[in-house]
Amino acid sequence: MSEPEPDFEMDLRCAQCPVRHHAICDALGASDIGELSDIMTHRTLTAGEVILHQGESSQLFAVIMSGVVKLTQILPDGREQIVGLLSAADSLGNPVSSLSNENAECVTDVKLCCFRRSQFGAVLRANPELEHRLLEQTVSDLKQARQWMTVLGKLGAQEKMARFILWLWKENRSACPHRSQGDPGSVIYFPLKREEIAGLLGMTIETVSRNISKLKSDGIIDLLDAKSIELRNVPRLQQIAQSYEDDHDQDNC
Amino acid sequence: MSEPEPDFEMDLRCAQCPVRHHAICDALGASDIGELSDIMTHRTLTAGEVILHQGESSQLFAVIMSGVVKLTQILPDGREQIVGLLSAADSLGNPVSSLSNENAECVTDVKLCCFRRSQFGAVLRANPELEHRLLEQTVSDLKQARQWMTVLGKLGAQEKMARFILWLWKENRSACPHRSQGDPGSVIYFPLKREEIAGLLGMTIETVSRNISKLKSDGIIDLLDAKSIELRNVPRLQQIAQSYEDDHDQDNC
DNA sequence: CGGATAATTGACTGGATTCAAGGGTAGTGG
DNA sequence: CCACTACCCTTGAATCCAGTCAATTATCCG
């Protein structure tokens, strides 16, 4: 139960990789990408599997090819806080130490592109552009963590829910920038249970549920099913969320 | 009021710098440090001065030589969350973009070693060891931000206070690892007002005050003055804080 | 269909905020 | 040196928001 069963598929090369140009490996050109493809292995995990344990040592460094992973911290008495959510093109694992600062657990089924820390570290040292890209991603993660600090520390339940929904919306949008029209059907799907939303926002499942219901009865959102929300009044939502218009984000993507 | 008045002193070189071997510049050896000393300027700021504004562009990147700086995020309605505290040897400013993600404001008088982003970036590109060191620091900051997320999201007022005091204690200890005996007089001084503690822990000044009083009346701490705490029962404090024994931290110094 | 897991809703409780008053302390100027 | 003021801290009382406990309904899968 502690170490997931590896599932190797050595045939798939970087050229066919769906996140080749969205993940940190984009920093390497066609001539250097071989350094990574030579040492990578693919692995498929199922929802609920634990990838990393907080405080424990691991040789894994990986890029997420598909699926969602949650980073959590667990208190001695069992309470769990979600401190990060990772999805396709994000990377996983501590790049500067073998000790993991958080637990990492699959929210959905997940496909990983895995490296041994030592081998990845060697490529990193040989390719400063790659390390620079890793720095950019870490700075971006830090920015997000600090934004969540503000949400957790200063916002009320209603405001937290609104922020969460708007955050989902933004993530959705940056993930699939296909439809160029005036975004007609603003339907968001998310794979998180109420318990996980609660774990992220620092509240209980009951409070999450109550506040979703409130937003629905106010006509601001509509619930298609428990994990699909349709936005009906975005400006109102932004107002409730105490968010500045839009974080004109020029980050990865 | 928006741009602090510079105060140049070109005479002081890196060799005399008190943080030369504790800050990121330690990554550069004696032969390369000149690249930095050639482009650095020292600046002295007084408590309350604002160094960076959230969402605004700035050409500043700096290393703190002395003093304490708080990083904050402010909501449209004025509520303020402290998302980070920086002190001697920490660096300040976004290394990958000119946009600042937070406000930075002096808590005490502060001495900075300043660089222009563009010039520092050039040194960074020429010295991968320096960029690696910056990555290490950013990862460390991210780890800390996520720990605060757990504090903000899951702990009660009493637990937050205990964590805060233990965090101060650890910071104190790593700052001056002089006295090697069994730490007899565990007195901690901190420059933060109640309002700032509240802003960091996601509570109000009144709740902060009440909980400090509670810890004092329980004999767990003693208050010498409003900003000096004496620890009287560390194990009890750790128990209240819901913290694991000690984050056997092998980080920077 | 049936059992298990997930989500909603209600009633009650409690801890933190809010509102308000009262001390303490530091810095200024007579 | 002391008085005065401004700011900071503490403490009390009342309120309120979110948590807890509990019951019901919905959904997913065998």
Coordinates of C-alpha atoms (C1' of nucleotides) in Angstrom, one line a residue:
Chain A
M1 CA 0.0 0.0 0.0
S2 CA 2.9 2.3 0.4
E3 CA 4.6 2.0 -3.0
P4 CA 2.4 1.9 -6.1
E5 CA 2.9 -0.8 -8.6
P6 CA 4.9 0.4 -11.6
D7 CA 3.4 -0.1 -15.0
F8 CA 6.1 0.4 -17.7
E9 CA 5.5 1.4 -21.3
M10 CA 8.8 2.2 -22.9
D11 CA 7.4 2.5 -26.4
L12 CA 5.9 6.0 -26.1
R13 CA 8.4 8.7 -26.8
C14 CA 8.4 12.4 -26.1
A15 CA 7.4 13.3 -29.6
Q16 CA 4.0 11.8 -29.1
C17 CA 3.6 13.2 -25.5
P18 CA 0.4 15.3 -25.0
V19 CA 2.2 17.7 -22.6
R20 CA 5.6 17.9 -24.4
H21 CA 5.1 21.6 -25.1
H22 CA 3.3 22.6 -22.0
A23 CA 5.4 21.0 -19.2
I24 CA 8.9 22.0 -18.1
C25 CA 10.4 19.7 -20.8
D26 CA 9.4 22.4 -23.3
A27 CA 12.6 24.2 -22.2
L28 CA 14.6 21.5 -24.1
G29 CA 14.7 21.7 -27.9
A30 CA 14.4 18.7 -30.2
S31 CA 18.2 18.1 -30.0
D32 CA 18.3 17.8 -26.2
I33 CA 14.9 16.2 -25.4
G34 CA 16.6 12.8 -25.9
E35 CA 18.4 13.3 -22.6
L36 CA 15.0 13.1 -20.9
S37 CA 13.3 10.4 -23.0
D38 CA 16.2 8.1 -22.4
I39 CA 15.6 8.1 -18.6
M40 CA 11.8 8.5 -18.4
T41 CA 9.3 5.8 -17.7
H42 CA 5.5 6.0 -17.9
R43 CA 3.3 4.9 -15.1
T44 CA -0.4 4.7 -14.7
L45 CA -2.1 5.1 -11.3
T46 CA -5.7 4.9 -10.2
A47 CA -7.7 7.3 -8.1
G48 CA -6.9 7.2 -4.4
E49 CA -3.3 5.9 -4.9
V50 CA -0.8 7.7 -2.8
I51 CA 2.3 8.8 -4.7
L52 CA 4.4 10.6 -2.0
H53 CA 4.3 10.7 1.8
Q54 CA 5.0 13.9 3.7
G55 CA 8.3 13.8 5.5
E56 CA 9.5 10.6 3.7
S57 CA 12.2 10.2 1.2
S58 CA 11.4 9.4 -2.4
Q59 CA 13.5 9.1 -5.6
L60 CA 10.6 10.2 -7.7
F61 CA 10.3 13.2 -9.9
A62 CA 7.5 13.2 -12.4
V63 CA 5.5 15.2 -14.9
I64 CA 1.7 14.7 -14.9
M65 CA 0.5 13.6 -18.4
S66 CA -3.1 13.4 -17.4
G67 CA -5.3 13.3 -14.3
V68 CA -5.4 15.3 -11.1
V69 CA -3.2 15.0 -8.0
K70 CA -3.8 16.6 -4.7
L71 CA -1.0 17.7 -2.3
T72 CA -2.0 17.5 1.3
Q73 CA -0.7 18.0 4.8
I74 CA -2.1 15.9 7.6
L75 CA -2.1 16.9 11.3
P76 CA -1.3 14.5 14.1
D77 CA -5.0 14.3 14.9
G78 CA -6.0 13.5 11.4
R79 CA -7.3 16.8 10.0
E80 CA -6.2 17.2 6.3
Q81 CA -5.5 20.3 4.4
I82 CA -5.1 20.4 0.7
V83 CA -2.2 22.7 -0.2
G84 CA -2.1 22.2 -3.9
L85 CA -3.8 20.7 -6.9
L86 CA -1.8 19.5 -9.8
S87 CA -3.0 18.5 -13.3
A88 CA -1.6 17.8 -16.8
A89 CA 1.8 19.5 -17.4
D90 CA 2.5 20.2 -13.8
S91 CA 5.4 18.5 -12.2
L92 CA 5.5 16.5 -9.0
G93 CA 8.2 15.9 -6.5
N94 CA 10.8 18.0 -4.7
P95 CA 13.5 19.1 -7.2
V96 CA 16.1 20.0 -4.6
S97 CA 15.7 17.3 -1.9
S98 CA 14.6 13.7 -1.7
L99 CA 12.3 14.6 1.2
S100 CA 8.7 15.3 0.3
N101 CA 7.1 18.2 2.0
E102 CA 3.5 16.9 1.3
N103 CA 1.5 13.9 0.6
A104 CA 0.6 13.5 -3.0
E105 CA -2.5 11.4 -3.8
C106 CA -4.4 10.7 -7.0
V107 CA -7.8 12.4 -7.2
T108 CA -8.5 10.7 -10.5
D109 CA -6.7 8.1 -12.5
V110 CA -3.3 9.6 -13.4
K111 CA -0.6 9.1 -16.0
L112 CA 2.9 10.1 -15.0
C113 CA 6.1 10.6 -16.8
C114 CA 8.6 9.5 -14.1
F115 CA 12.3 10.1 -13.5
R116 CA 14.8 9.1 -10.9
R117 CA 15.7 12.2 -9.0
S118 CA 19.5 11.6 -9.5
Q119 CA 19.1 11.2 -13.2
F120 CA 16.8 14.1 -13.6
G121 CA 19.1 16.2 -11.5
A122 CA 22.0 15.5 -13.9
V123 CA 20.0 16.7 -16.9
L124 CA 19.0 19.7 -14.9
R125 CA 22.6 20.6 -14.2
A126 CA 23.5 20.1 -17.9
N127 CA 20.6 22.3 -19.1
P128 CA 20.3 25.6 -17.3
E129 CA 17.2 26.5 -19.5
L130 CA 15.4 23.5 -17.9
E131 CA 16.3 24.6 -14.4
H132 CA 15.1 28.1 -15.3
R133 CA 11.8 26.7 -16.4
L134 CA 11.6 24.8 -13.2
L135 CA 12.2 28.0 -11.2
E136 CA 9.4 29.7 -13.2
Q137 CA 7.0 27.0 -12.3
T138 CA 8.0 27.0 -8.6
V139 CA 7.5 30.8 -8.5
S140 CA 4.1 30.4 -10.0
D141 CA 3.2 27.7 -7.4
L142 CA 4.4 30.0 -4.7
K143 CA 2.2 32.8 -6.0
Q144 CA -0.8 30.5 -6.0
A145 CA 0.0 29.1 -2.5
R146 CA 0.1 32.7 -1.2
Q147 CA -3.2 33.5 -2.8
W148 CA -4.8 30.5 -1.1
M149 CA -3.3 31.8 2.2
T150 CA -5.4 34.9 1.7
V151 CA -8.5 32.9 0.9
L152 CA -8.0 30.7 3.9
G153 CA -7.1 33.5 6.3
K154 CA -9.4 36.3 5.3
L155 CA -12.5 35.1 3.4
G156 CA -15.8 33.9 4.7
A157 CA -17.5 30.7 3.5
Q158 CA -19.5 32.3 0.8
E159 CA -16.5 34.2 -0.5
K160 CA -14.4 31.1 -0.4
M161 CA -16.9 29.1 -2.5
A162 CA -17.1 31.9 -5.1
R163 CA -13.3 32.1 -5.4
F164 CA -13.1 28.4 -5.7
I165 CA -15.6 28.3 -8.6
L166 CA -13.9 31.2 -10.4
W167 CA -10.6 29.5 -9.9
L168 CA -12.0 26.3 -11.5
W169 CA -13.3 28.4 -14.3
K170 CA -10.0 30.0 -15.0
E171 CA -8.2 26.6 -14.9
N172 CA -10.8 25.2 -17.3
R173 CA -10.3 28.1 -19.7
S174 CA -6.5 27.9 -19.7
A175 CA -6.6 24.1 -20.2
C176 CA -8.7 24.3 -23.3
P177 CA -8.5 27.6 -25.1
H178 CA -10.4 26.2 -28.1
R179 CA -13.7 27.8 -28.5
S180 CA -13.0 31.4 -29.3
Q181 CA -16.6 32.8 -29.3
G182 CA -18.0 34.6 -26.3
D183 CA -17.9 31.5 -24.1
P184 CA -21.6 30.6 -24.4
G185 CA -22.1 27.5 -22.3
S186 CA -19.9 28.1 -19.2
V187 CA -20.2 24.7 -17.7
I188 CA -17.4 23.6 -15.4
Y189 CA -16.7 20.0 -14.5
F190 CA -14.4 19.2 -11.6
P191 CA -13.3 15.8 -10.2
L192 CA -13.3 16.9 -6.5
K193 CA -15.7 15.5 -3.9
R194 CA -17.3 17.9 -1.4
E195 CA -14.8 16.5 1.2
E196 CA -11.9 17.6 -1.0
I197 CA -13.4 21.0 -1.7
A198 CA -13.7 21.4 2.0
G199 CA -10.2 20.2 2.6
L200 CA -8.9 22.9 0.2
L201 CA -11.0 25.8 1.4
G202 CA -10.6 25.1 5.1
M203 CA -14.2 24.3 5.9
T204 CA -16.5 21.3 6.4
I205 CA -18.5 19.4 3.8
E206 CA -21.7 20.7 5.2
T207 CA -20.7 24.3 4.9
V208 CA -19.5 23.6 1.3
S209 CA -22.8 22.1 0.5
R210 CA -24.9 24.8 2.1
N211 CA -23.0 27.5 0.3
I212 CA -23.3 25.8 -3.1
S213 CA -27.0 25.5 -2.5
K214 CA -27.1 29.2 -1.6
L215 CA -25.4 30.3 -4.8
K216 CA -27.8 28.0 -6.7
S217 CA -31.0 29.4 -5.1
D218 CA -29.7 32.9 -5.7
G219 CA -29.5 32.0 -9.4
I220 CA -25.8 32.7 -9.6
I221 CA -24.8 29.2 -10.6
D222 CA -26.7 26.0 -11.6
L223 CA -25.8 22.5 -10.6
L224 CA -26.0 19.9 -13.4
D225 CA -24.8 17.2 -11.1
A226 CA -22.7 17.2 -7.9
K227 CA -19.5 17.8 -9.9
S228 CA -20.7 20.0 -12.7
I229 CA -21.5 23.7 -12.3
E230 CA -22.9 26.1 -14.8
L231 CA -22.1 29.7 -14.3
R232 CA -25.1 32.0 -14.7
N233 CA -23.8 35.3 -13.3
V234 CA -20.0 35.7 -13.4
P235 CA -19.8 39.4 -12.4
R236 CA -21.9 38.7 -9.3
L237 CA -19.6 35.8 -8.5
Q238 CA -16.5 38.0 -8.8
Q239 CA -18.1 40.5 -6.6
I240 CA -18.8 37.9 -3.9
A241 CA -15.3 36.5 -4.3
Q242 CA -13.7 39.8 -3.4
S243 CA -11.4 39.2 -6.3
Y244 CA -9.9 41.8 -8.5
E245 CA -11.4 41.7 -12.0
D246 CA -9.0 39.3 -13.5
D247 CA -5.4 38.3 -12.5
H248 CA -4.1 39.2 -16.0
D249 CA -2.0 36.1 -15.8
Q250 CA 0.7 35.6 -18.4
D251 CA 2.0 32.4 -16.9
N252 CA 2.6 29.0 -18.4
C253 CA 0.4 28.3 -21.4
Chain B
M1 CA 5.3 58.0 -1.2
S2 CA 5.3 55.4 -4.0
E3 CA 9.1 55.2 -4.6
P4 CA 11.4 55.2 -1.6
E5 CA 14.3 57.6 -1.7
P6 CA 17.5 55.8 -2.6
D7 CA 20.5 56.1 -0.3
F8 CA 23.7 55.1 -2.0
E9 CA 26.8 53.8 -0.4
M10 CA 29.1 52.4 -3.0
D11 CA 32.0 51.9 -0.7
L12 CA 30.8 48.8 1.1
R13 CA 31.9 45.7 -0.8
C14 CA 30.6 42.1 -0.6
A15 CA 33.6 41.0 1.4
Q16 CA 32.3 43.0 4.4
C17 CA 28.7 42.0 3.9
P18 CA 27.1 40.4 7.0
V19 CA 25.0 38.0 4.9
R20 CA 27.6 37.2 2.2
H21 CA 27.6 33.6 3.2
H22 CA 24.0 33.2 4.2
A23 CA 22.1 34.7 1.2
I24 CA 21.9 33.4 -2.4
C25 CA 25.2 35.1 -3.3
D26 CA 27.0 32.4 -1.3
A27 CA 26.5 30.3 -4.5
L28 CA 29.2 32.5 -6.1
G29 CA 32.8 32.0 -5.2
A30 CA 35.3 34.8 -4.6
S31 CA 36.2 34.8 -8.3
D32 CA 32.7 35.5 -9.4
I33 CA 31.2 37.6 -6.7
G34 CA 32.5 40.7 -8.4
E35 CA 29.8 40.3 -11.0
L36 CA 27.3 41.1 -8.3
S37 CA 29.2 43.7 -6.3
D38 CA 29.7 45.7 -9.6
I39 CA 25.9 46.1 -10.0
M40 CA 24.7 46.3 -6.4
T41 CA 23.7 49.4 -4.4
H42 CA 22.8 49.6 -0.8
R43 CA 19.7 51.3 0.4
T44 CA 18.3 52.0 3.9
L45 CA 14.6 52.1 4.6
T46 CA 12.6 52.9 7.7
A47 CA 9.8 51.0 9.3
G48 CA 6.5 51.4 7.4
E49 CA 8.0 52.1 4.0
V50 CA 6.5 50.2 1.2
I51 CA 9.0 48.6 -1.2
L52 CA 6.8 46.8 -3.7
H53 CA 3.1 47.1 -4.7
Q54 CA 1.0 44.0 -5.6
G55 CA 0.2 43.8 -9.3
E56 CA 2.6 46.6 -10.2
S57 CA 5.8 46.4 -12.1
S58 CA 9.2 47.0 -10.4
Q59 CA 12.8 46.7 -11.5
L60 CA 13.9 45.9 -8.0
F61 CA 15.5 42.6 -6.9
A62 CA 17.2 42.7 -3.5
V63 CA 18.8 40.8 -0.7
I64 CA 17.9 41.8 2.8
M65 CA 21.0 42.7 4.9
S66 CA 19.1 43.5 8.1
G67 CA 15.5 44.1 9.3
V68 CA 12.2 42.5 8.7
V69 CA 9.9 42.8 5.7
K70 CA 6.3 41.6 5.4
L71 CA 4.7 40.4 2.2
T72 CA 1.0 41.1 2.1
Q73 CA -2.1 40.8 0.0
I74 CA -4.9 43.3 0.3
L75 CA -8.5 42.6 -0.6
P76 CA -10.7 45.2 -2.3
D77 CA -12.4 45.9 0.9
G78 CA -9.2 46.5 2.8
R79 CA -8.6 43.3 4.7
E80 CA -4.9 42.4 4.7
Q81 CA -3.3 39.0 4.9
I82 CA 0.4 38.6 5.6
V83 CA 1.7 35.9 3.2
G84 CA 5.4 35.9 4.2
L85 CA 7.9 37.4 6.5
L86 CA 11.4 38.1 5.2
S87 CA 14.6 38.8 7.3
A88 CA 18.3 39.0 6.9
A89 CA 19.7 36.9 4.0
D90 CA 16.2 36.4 2.4
S91 CA 15.7 37.9 -1.1
L92 CA 13.0 40.1 -2.2
G93 CA 11.4 40.6 -5.6
N94 CA 10.1 38.4 -8.4
P95 CA 13.1 36.7 -10.1
V96 CA 11.1 35.7 -13.2
S97 CA 8.9 38.7 -13.9
S98 CA 8.8 42.4 -13.2
L99 CA 5.3 42.1 -11.8
S100 CA 5.2 41.8 -8.0
N101 CA 2.6 39.3 -6.6
E102 CA 2.5 40.9 -3.2
N103 CA 3.0 44.2 -1.4
A104 CA 6.3 44.3 0.5
E105 CA 6.5 46.7 3.5
C106 CA 9.2 47.3 6.1
V107 CA 8.2 46.1 9.6
T108 CA 11.4 47.5 11.0
D109 CA 14.1 49.7 9.6
V110 CA 15.7 47.7 6.8
K111 CA 19.0 47.6 4.9
L112 CA 18.8 46.2 1.4
C113 CA 21.4 45.2 -1.2
C114 CA 19.6 46.2 -4.4
F115 CA 19.9 45.1 -8.0
R116 CA 18.2 46.0 -11.3
R117 CA 16.2 43.0 -12.4
S118 CA 17.8 43.1 -15.9
Q119 CA 21.3 43.2 -14.6
F120 CA 20.7 40.5 -11.9
G121 CA 19.1 38.4 -14.5
A122 CA 22.2 38.5 -16.7
V123 CA 24.4 37.3 -13.8
L124 CA 21.8 34.6 -13.1
R125 CA 22.1 33.4 -16.7
A126 CA 25.8 33.4 -16.6
N127 CA 26.0 31.5 -13.3
P128 CA 23.7 28.4 -13.1
E129 CA 24.8 27.7 -9.5
L130 CA 23.3 31.0 -8.5
E131 CA 20.0 30.2 -10.2
H132 CA 20.1 26.8 -8.5
R133 CA 20.4 28.5 -5.2
L134 CA 17.5 30.7 -6.0
L135 CA 15.5 27.7 -6.9
E136 CA 16.3 26.1 -3.5
Q137 CA 15.2 29.3 -1.7
T138 CA 11.9 29.4 -3.7
V139 CA 11.2 25.8 -2.9
S140 CA 11.8 26.5 0.7
D141 CA 9.4 29.5 0.6
L142 CA 6.8 27.4 -1.1
K143 CA 7.1 24.8 1.6
Q144 CA 6.6 27.4 4.2
A145 CA 3.7 29.0 2.4
R146 CA 2.0 25.6 2.3
Q147 CA 2.6 25.0 6.0
W148 CA 0.9 28.4 6.7
M149 CA -2.0 27.2 4.5
T150 CA -2.5 24.3 6.9
V151 CA -2.3 26.6 9.9
L152 CA -4.8 29.0 8.4
G153 CA -7.2 26.3 7.1
K154 CA -7.2 23.8 9.9
L155 CA -6.0 25.2 13.2
G156 CA -8.0 27.0 16.0
A157 CA -7.0 30.2 17.6
Q158 CA -5.0 28.6 20.4
E159 CA -3.3 26.2 18.1
K160 CA -2.3 29.1 15.7
M161 CA -0.8 31.1 18.5
A162 CA 1.2 28.1 19.7
R163 CA 2.5 27.5 16.2
F164 CA 3.4 31.1 15.7
I165 CA 5.4 31.2 18.9
L166 CA 7.2 27.9 18.1
W167 CA 7.9 29.3 14.6
L168 CA 9.5 32.4 16.2
W169 CA 11.5 30.2 18.4
K170 CA 12.9 28.2 15.5
E171 CA 13.7 31.3 13.5
N172 CA 15.5 32.8 16.5
R173 CA 17.5 29.7 16.9
S174 CA 18.6 29.4 13.3
A175 CA 19.4 33.1 13.2
C176 CA 21.9 32.9 16.2
P177 CA 23.3 29.4 16.7
H178 CA 25.8 30.7 19.3
R179 CA 24.9 29.5 22.8
S180 CA 25.5 25.8 22.6
Q181 CA 24.3 25.0 26.2
G182 CA 20.9 23.6 26.9
D183 CA 19.2 26.9 25.9
P184 CA 18.5 28.2 29.4
G185 CA 16.8 31.6 29.0
S186 CA 14.4 30.9 26.1
V187 CA 13.4 34.5 25.5
I188 CA 12.1 35.5 22.1
Y189 CA 11.9 39.0 20.8
F190 CA 9.8 39.8 17.7
P191 CA 9.1 43.1 16.0
L192 CA 5.5 42.4 15.1
K193 CA 2.5 44.3 16.5
R194 CA -0.6 42.4 17.5
E195 CA -2.2 43.6 14.3
E196 CA 0.5 42.0 12.3
I197 CA 0.3 38.7 14.2
A198 CA -3.4 38.8 13.5
G199 CA -2.8 39.5 9.8
L200 CA -0.5 36.6 9.6
L201 CA -2.6 34.1 11.5
G202 CA -5.9 35.0 10.0
M203 CA -7.5 36.3 13.2
T204 CA -8.3 39.6 14.9
I205 CA -6.1 41.5 17.3
E206 CA -8.5 40.8 20.2
T207 CA -8.3 37.1 19.6
V208 CA -4.5 37.2 19.4
S209 CA -4.4 39.1 22.7
R210 CA -6.8 36.8 24.4
N211 CA -4.9 33.7 23.4
I212 CA -1.6 35.1 24.5
S213 CA -3.1 35.9 27.8
K214 CA -4.5 32.4 28.1
L215 CA -1.1 30.9 27.4
K216 CA 0.4 33.2 30.0
S217 CA -2.2 32.4 32.7
D218 CA -1.6 28.7 32.0
G219 CA 2.1 29.2 32.8
I220 CA 3.2 28.0 29.3
I221 CA 4.7 31.3 28.4
D222 CA 5.6 34.6 30.1
L223 CA 5.3 38.1 28.7
L224 CA 8.2 40.4 29.5
D225 CA 6.7 43.1 27.4
A226 CA 4.3 43.1 24.5
K227 CA 6.9 41.9 22.0
S228 CA 9.1 39.6 24.2
I229 CA 8.0 36.1 25.1
E230 CA 9.7 33.7 27.5
L231 CA 9.0 30.1 26.9
R232 CA 8.2 28.1 30.1
N233 CA 6.9 24.9 28.7
V234 CA 7.9 24.0 25.2
P235 CA 6.6 20.4 25.1
R236 CA 3.1 21.6 26.1
L237 CA 3.3 24.3 23.5
Q238 CA 4.2 21.7 20.8
Q239 CA 1.3 19.6 22.0
I240 CA -1.1 22.5 21.6
A241 CA 0.4 23.5 18.3
Q242 CA -0.4 20.1 16.8
S243 CA 3.1 20.1 15.4
Y244 CA 5.2 17.1 14.7
E245 CA 8.2 17.0 17.2
D246 CA 10.5 19.0 15.0
D247 CA 10.7 19.6 11.3
H248 CA 14.2 18.2 11.1
D249 CA 15.0 21.0 8.7
Q250 CA 18.2 20.8 6.7
D251 CA 17.5 24.0 4.9
N252 CA 19.6 27.1 4.5
C253 CA 21.7 27.3 7.6
Chain C
dC1 C1' -32.6 -4.5 -6.6
dG2 C1' -29.8 -3.5 -2.6
dG3 C1' -25.9 -1.8 -0.1
dA4 C1' -22.5 1.7 0.2
dT5 C1' -20.8 6.1 -0.4
dA6 C1' -21.8 10.9 -1.3
dA7 C1' -24.6 15.0 -0.8
dT8 C1' -28.1 17.8 1.2
dT9 C1' -30.7 19.9 4.9
dG10 C1' -32.1 21.0 9.7
dA11 C1' -31.5 22.1 14.7
dC12 C1' -28.2 23.2 18.0
dT13 C1' -23.7 24.6 19.9
dG14 C1' -19.6 27.0 20.3
dG15 C1' -15.6 29.7 19.2
dA16 C1' -14.2 33.8 17.1
dT17 C1' -15.7 38.4 15.7
dT18 C1' -17.6 42.7 16.8
dC19 C1' -18.5 46.5 19.6
dA20 C1' -17.1 49.0 23.5
dA21 C1' -14.5 50.5 27.4
dG22 C1' -10.4 50.9 30.0
dG23 C1' -5.2 50.6 30.9
dG24 C1' -0.3 50.9 29.4
dT25 C1' 3.5 52.8 27.0
dA26 C1' 6.2 55.7 24.1
dG27 C1' 7.3 60.0 22.1
dT28 C1' 6.7 65.2 22.2
dG29 C1' 6.9 69.6 24.0
dG30 C1' 6.2 72.7 27.7
Chain D
dC1 C1' 10.6 66.1 34.8
dC2 C1' 6.1 65.7 34.0
dA3 C1' 1.9 66.3 31.4
dC4 C1' -0.2 65.4 27.2
dT5 C1' -1.4 62.8 23.3
dA6 C1' -1.5 59.1 20.2
dC7 C1' -1.1 54.5 19.6
dC8 C1' -1.1 49.9 21.2
dC9 C1' -2.7 46.3 24.1
dT10 C1' -6.0 44.1 27.1
dT11 C1' -10.5 42.7 28.7
dG12 C1' -15.6 42.3 28.9
dA13 C1' -20.2 41.5 26.9
dA14 C1' -23.2 40.4 23.1
dT15 C1' -23.6 38.6 18.4
dC16 C1' -23.0 35.7 14.6
dC17 C1' -21.0 32.6 11.5
dA18 C1' -19.4 28.1 10.8
dG19 C1' -18.9 23.6 13.1
dT20 C1' -21.1 19.6 15.1
dC21 C1' -24.6 16.2 15.4
dA22 C1' -28.2 13.9 13.3
dA23 C1' -31.6 12.5 9.8
dT24 C1' -32.9 12.2 5.0
dT25 C1' -32.2 11.9 0.1
dA26 C1' -29.4 11.0 -4.0
dT27 C1' -26.1 8.6 -6.6
dC28 C1' -23.0 5.1 -7.9
dC29 C1' -22.0 0.0 -8.6
dG30 C1' -22.1 -4.6 -7.5

